[in-house]
mmCIF file of C-alpha atoms and ligand atoms in Angstrom:
data_model
loop_
_atom_site.group_PDB
_atom_site.id
_atom_site.type_symbol
_atom_site.label_atom_id
_atom_site.label_comp_id
_atom_site.label_asym_id
_atom_site.label_seq_id
_atom_site.Cartn_x
_atom_site.Cartn_y
_atom_site.Cartn_z
ATOM 1 C CA UNK A 1 9.986 -14.604 -1.457
ATOM 2 C CA UNK A 2 8.474 -11.710 -0.246
ATOM 3 C CA UNK A 3 6.966 -12.150 3.065
ATOM 4 C CA UNK A 4 4.711 -10.740 5.514
ATOM 5 C CA UNK A 5 5.071 -8.856 8.830
ATOM 6 C CA UNK A 6 1.795 -8.786 10.703
ATOM 7 C CA UNK A 7 1.565 -5.513 12.027
ATOM 8 C CA UNK A 8 -3.145 -5.355 12.530
ATOM 9 C CA UNK A 9 -3.713 -9.028 13.198
ATOM 10 C CA UNK A 10 -7.393 -10.566 12.340
ATOM 11 C CA UNK A 11 -9.078 -10.561 16.212
ATOM 12 C CA UNK A 12 -7.193 -6.676 16.526
ATOM 13 C CA UNK A 13 -9.190 -5.603 13.610
ATOM 14 C CA UNK A 14 -12.392 -7.784 14.797
ATOM 15 C CA UNK A 15 -12.768 -5.616 17.943
ATOM 16 C CA UNK A 16 -11.643 -1.967 16.546
ATOM 17 C CA UNK A 17 -14.247 -2.400 14.147
ATOM 18 C CA UNK A 18 -17.297 -3.719 16.692
ATOM 19 C CA UNK A 19 -15.596 -0.091 18.091
ATOM 20 C CA UNK A 20 -16.056 1.294 15.279
ATOM 21 C CA UNK A 21 -19.514 0.188 14.811
ATOM 22 C CA UNK A 22 -20.456 1.683 18.535
ATOM 23 C CA UNK A 23 -19.840 4.881 18.134
ATOM 24 C CA UNK A 24 -21.182 5.256 14.578
ATOM 25 C CA UNK A 25 -24.205 3.112 15.975
ATOM 26 C CA UNK A 26 -24.458 6.188 18.494
ATOM 27 C CA UNK A 27 -24.305 9.024 16.186
ATOM 28 C CA UNK A 28 -26.290 7.968 14.291
ATOM 29 C CA UNK A 29 -30.430 7.285 14.984
ATOM 30 C CA UNK A 30 -31.905 7.551 11.258
ATOM 31 C CA UNK A 31 -31.338 4.839 7.479
ATOM 32 C CA UNK A 32 -28.305 4.995 6.507
ATOM 33 C CA UNK A 33 -26.903 4.275 2.510
ATOM 34 C CA UNK A 34 -23.732 3.199 3.277
ATOM 35 C CA UNK A 35 -20.774 4.418 0.386
ATOM 36 C CA UNK A 36 -18.239 1.763 -0.026
ATOM 37 C CA UNK A 37 -14.804 2.469 -2.436
ATOM 38 C CA UNK A 38 -13.867 -0.353 -4.656
ATOM 39 C CA UNK A 39 -12.316 -2.869 -4.050
ATOM 40 C CA UNK A 40 -10.080 -2.104 -1.261
ATOM 41 C CA UNK A 41 -12.305 -0.972 1.051
ATOM 42 C CA UNK A 42 -14.833 -4.113 0.861
ATOM 43 C CA UNK A 43 -13.841 -6.294 3.621
ATOM 44 C CA UNK A 44 -13.609 -2.834 5.499
ATOM 45 C CA UNK A 45 -17.569 -2.010 4.905
ATOM 46 C CA UNK A 46 -18.889 -5.723 5.356
ATOM 47 C CA UNK A 47 -17.129 -5.892 8.230
ATOM 48 C CA UNK A 48 -18.403 -2.936 9.714
ATOM 49 C CA UNK A 49 -22.596 -3.054 8.040
ATOM 50 C CA UNK A 50 -22.878 -6.564 9.461
ATOM 51 C CA UNK A 51 -22.715 -4.842 13.191
ATOM 52 C CA UNK A 52 -24.519 -1.728 12.506
ATOM 53 C CA UNK A 53 -28.412 -1.678 14.118
ATOM 54 C CA UNK A 54 -29.523 1.527 12.028
ATOM 55 C CA UNK A 55 -31.600 0.445 8.756
ATOM 56 C CA UNK A 56 -29.004 -0.264 6.362
ATOM 57 C CA UNK A 57 -28.411 0.132 2.608
ATOM 58 C CA UNK A 58 -25.100 -0.484 1.046
ATOM 59 C CA UNK A 59 -24.030 0.656 -2.572
ATOM 60 C CA UNK A 60 -20.135 0.892 -4.719
ATOM 61 C CA UNK A 61 -18.325 3.085 -5.662
ATOM 62 C CA UNK A 62 -14.795 2.152 -8.033
ATOM 63 C CA UNK A 63 -13.212 5.779 -8.689
ATOM 64 C CA UNK A 64 -10.356 7.111 -9.433
ATOM 65 C CA UNK A 65 -8.952 10.690 -8.993
ATOM 66 C CA UNK A 66 -6.850 12.784 -10.956
ATOM 67 C CA UNK A 67 -5.379 16.552 -11.500
ATOM 68 C CA UNK A 68 -4.348 19.137 -8.708
ATOM 69 C CA UNK A 69 -2.071 17.627 -6.500
ATOM 70 C CA UNK A 70 -2.944 19.675 -4.019
ATOM 71 C CA UNK A 71 -6.495 20.436 -3.412
ATOM 72 C CA UNK A 72 -9.488 18.802 -3.228
ATOM 73 C CA UNK A 73 -10.168 20.536 -6.093
ATOM 74 C CA UNK A 74 -9.616 18.126 -8.868
ATOM 75 C CA UNK A 75 -12.041 15.706 -10.122
ATOM 76 C CA UNK A 76 -13.320 12.288 -10.278
ATOM 77 C CA UNK A 77 -13.719 9.328 -12.504
ATOM 78 C CA UNK A 78 -16.449 7.071 -11.661
ATOM 79 C CA UNK A 79 -15.033 4.035 -12.983
ATOM 80 C CA UNK A 80 -18.022 2.731 -11.016
ATOM 81 C CA UNK A 81 -20.466 5.059 -9.631
ATOM 82 C CA UNK A 82 -23.156 4.257 -7.813
ATOM 83 C CA UNK A 83 -27.253 3.362 -7.663
ATOM 84 C CA UNK A 84 -29.109 4.362 -5.842
ATOM 85 C CA UNK A 85 -29.743 8.767 -5.363
ATOM 86 C CA UNK A 86 -28.420 10.155 -2.451
ATOM 87 C CA UNK A 87 -30.039 13.165 -1.982
ATOM 88 C CA UNK A 88 -31.636 13.447 1.094
ATOM 89 C CA UNK A 89 -29.943 10.588 2.771
ATOM 90 C CA UNK A 90 -27.403 10.054 5.479
ATOM 91 C CA UNK A 91 -24.373 8.552 3.618
ATOM 92 C CA UNK A 92 -21.572 6.728 5.599
ATOM 93 C CA UNK A 93 -18.674 6.162 3.338
ATOM 94 C CA UNK A 94 -16.483 3.783 4.029
ATOM 95 C CA UNK A 95 -13.066 3.216 2.701
ATOM 96 C CA UNK A 96 -9.476 1.135 3.460
ATOM 97 C CA UNK A 97 -7.294 3.570 3.842
ATOM 98 C CA UNK A 98 -6.227 7.593 3.968
ATOM 99 C CA UNK A 99 -3.868 8.260 1.861
ATOM 100 C CA UNK A 100 -3.234 12.149 0.455
ATOM 101 C CA UNK A 101 -6.821 12.182 1.037
ATOM 102 C CA UNK A 102 -8.115 12.910 -2.428
ATOM 103 C CA UNK A 103 -9.832 10.147 -3.336
ATOM 104 C CA UNK A 104 -12.471 11.115 -0.069
ATOM 105 C CA UNK A 105 -11.760 14.540 -0.140
ATOM 106 C CA UNK A 106 -13.315 14.042 -3.477
ATOM 107 C CA UNK A 107 -15.776 12.106 -3.141
ATOM 108 C CA UNK A 108 -17.230 13.173 0.111
ATOM 109 C CA UNK A 109 -17.838 16.410 -2.292
ATOM 110 C CA UNK A 110 -19.539 15.132 -5.337
ATOM 111 C CA UNK A 111 -22.205 13.857 -2.569
ATOM 112 C CA UNK A 112 -22.910 16.608 -1.334
ATOM 113 C CA UNK A 113 -23.377 18.205 -4.225
ATOM 114 C CA UNK A 114 -25.894 15.745 -5.068
ATOM 115 C CA UNK A 115 -27.667 16.103 -2.630
ATOM 116 C CA UNK A 116 -27.091 14.423 0.957
ATOM 117 C CA UNK A 117 -28.308 15.706 3.992
ATOM 118 C CA UNK A 118 -25.163 14.654 5.769
ATOM 119 C CA UNK A 119 -21.876 12.478 4.212
ATOM 120 C CA UNK A 120 -19.713 11.189 6.337
ATOM 121 C CA UNK A 121 -16.299 9.143 6.532
ATOM 122 C CA UNK A 122 -15.380 5.528 7.652
ATOM 123 C CA UNK A 123 -10.920 4.769 7.439
ATOM 124 C CA UNK A 124 -9.799 1.330 8.790
ATOM 125 C CA UNK A 125 -6.296 2.922 7.538
ATOM 126 C CA UNK A 126 -4.654 6.874 8.226
ATOM 127 C CA UNK A 127 -1.505 7.587 6.893
ATOM 128 C CA UNK A 128 -1.055 11.573 8.180
ATOM 129 C CA UNK A 129 2.484 12.334 7.114
ATOM 130 C CA UNK A 130 1.175 11.431 3.562
ATOM 131 C CA UNK A 131 -1.602 13.863 3.655
ATOM 132 C CA UNK A 132 -1.423 16.584 0.742
ATOM 133 C CA UNK A 133 -5.016 17.847 1.366
ATOM 134 C CA UNK A 134 -5.010 18.827 4.288
ATOM 135 C CA UNK A 135 -8.925 19.998 5.517
ATOM 136 C CA UNK A 136 -10.254 16.599 5.032
ATOM 137 C CA UNK A 137 -11.966 15.901 7.555
ATOM 138 C CA UNK A 138 -12.241 11.617 8.621
ATOM 139 C CA UNK A 139 -15.082 11.246 11.370
ATOM 140 C CA UNK A 140 -13.896 6.924 11.751
ATOM 141 C CA UNK A 141 -10.606 5.433 11.952
ATOM 142 C CA UNK A 142 -9.155 2.489 12.455
ATOM 143 C CA UNK A 143 -5.856 3.334 13.417
ATOM 144 C CA UNK A 144 -2.997 5.940 12.571
ATOM 145 C CA UNK A 145 -0.121 4.732 11.243
ATOM 146 C CA UNK A 146 3.648 5.637 10.417
ATOM 147 C CA UNK A 147 4.298 6.441 6.326
ATOM 148 C CA UNK A 148 5.041 3.036 5.184
ATOM 149 C CA UNK A 149 3.488 0.048 2.186
ATOM 150 C CA UNK A 150 0.666 -1.720 3.644
ATOM 151 C CA UNK A 151 -1.107 -4.745 2.553
ATOM 152 C CA UNK A 152 -4.134 -6.864 3.377
ATOM 153 C CA UNK A 153 -7.776 -6.490 4.438
ATOM 154 C CA UNK A 154 -8.497 -5.310 0.934
ATOM 155 C CA UNK A 155 -5.184 -3.283 0.778
ATOM 156 C CA UNK A 156 -2.506 -4.706 -1.840
ATOM 157 C CA UNK A 157 0.040 -4.352 -3.274
ATOM 158 C CA UNK A 158 -0.201 -4.800 -7.355
ATOM 159 C CA UNK A 159 -3.359 -6.541 -6.415
ATOM 160 C CA UNK A 160 -2.112 -9.241 -4.504
ATOM 161 C CA UNK A 161 -2.507 -10.363 -0.849
ATOM 162 C CA UNK A 162 -5.831 -8.045 -0.892
ATOM 163 C CA UNK A 163 -7.400 -11.291 1.194
ATOM 164 C CA UNK A 164 -5.094 -11.671 3.670
ATOM 165 C CA UNK A 165 -7.597 -11.674 6.931
ATOM 166 C CA UNK A 166 -4.559 -9.041 8.483
ATOM 167 C CA UNK A 167 -2.883 -5.231 7.359
ATOM 168 C CA UNK A 168 0.671 -6.432 7.614
ATOM 169 C CA UNK A 169 3.657 -5.214 5.813
ATOM 170 C CA UNK A 170 5.566 -6.453 3.361
ATOM 171 C CA UNK A 171 9.450 -6.977 3.607
ATOM 172 C CA UNK A 172 11.532 -8.464 1.369
HETATM 173 P P1 IMP B 1 -5.925 8.733 -1.233
HETATM 174 O O1 IMP B 1 -6.645 9.018 0.026
HETATM 175 O O2 IMP B 1 -6.181 9.914 -2.498
HETATM 176 O O3 IMP B 1 -3.881 9.061 -2.298
HETATM 177 O O4 IMP B 1 -6.028 7.358 -1.937
HETATM 178 C C1 IMP B 1 -6.363 6.250 -1.244
HETATM 179 C C2 IMP B 1 -5.751 5.017 -1.903
HETATM 180 O O5 IMP B 1 -4.756 4.542 -2.298
HETATM 181 C C3 IMP B 1 -6.584 3.044 -1.017
HETATM 182 O O6 IMP B 1 -7.387 3.425 -1.425
HETATM 183 C C4 IMP B 1 -6.136 2.947 -1.869
HETATM 184 O O7 IMP B 1 -6.100 2.295 -2.297
HETATM 185 C C5 IMP B 1 -4.293 3.300 -2.113
HETATM 186 N N1 IMP B 1 -3.070 3.283 -0.863
HETATM 187 C C6 IMP B 1 -2.385 4.454 0.270
HETATM 188 N N2 IMP B 1 -1.771 4.275 0.787
HETATM 189 C C7 IMP B 1 -1.778 2.442 0.949
HETATM 190 C C8 IMP B 1 -0.453 0.918 1.402
HETATM 191 O O8 IMP B 1 -0.173 1.400 2.369
HETATM 192 N N3 IMP B 1 -1.511 0.201 0.915
HETATM 193 C C9 IMP B 1 -2.308 -0.328 -0.377
HETATM 194 N N4 IMP B 1 -2.250 0.894 -1.016
HETATM 195 C C10 IMP B 1 -2.622 1.764 -0.813
HETATM 196 MG MG1 MG B 2 -8.457 2.603 -2.512
#
């Protein structure tokens, strides 16, 4: 059996999400379309939107990214696209973690190309050591972590552990 070493407990995550929401509330004075990335981004997305004070609509995407490793010019396959039209809207993409940066750089590009008024990115975790797309801008980051594999709070290992209320590291 493997055990999980806790990195950020529930209380720490909750405190940080509230701080991030405060920051976001200061930055926007217009309605925002929050687009959560399935499946991992669901927990963070839901916790964050509850703390936002501007008018919020929500949508979700499910994507896989392909091609050209180190560039943001690969392409995205939408397993689930958004239902709403992004044109003229302020889009805030919410995701569990940024790793290589491919998913988020391409998502940002797609929404910009579809005429979003602005596109910003909020992630719970950032793992900068593994970045391949160097120029992805992330406006809101919960915690920056070293190059380790983490689970919980939406993050999975082989689809397991997403439901853990904390973020931790699997130990054999
Ligand atoms: P990328 O930034 O395009 O490489 O994609 C990041 C995605 O990889 C995230 O949405 C996660 O699904 C997955 N991922 C990256 N690092 C981890 C980790 O430490 N634990 C679990 N999933 C991870
Ligand atoms: Mg993911």
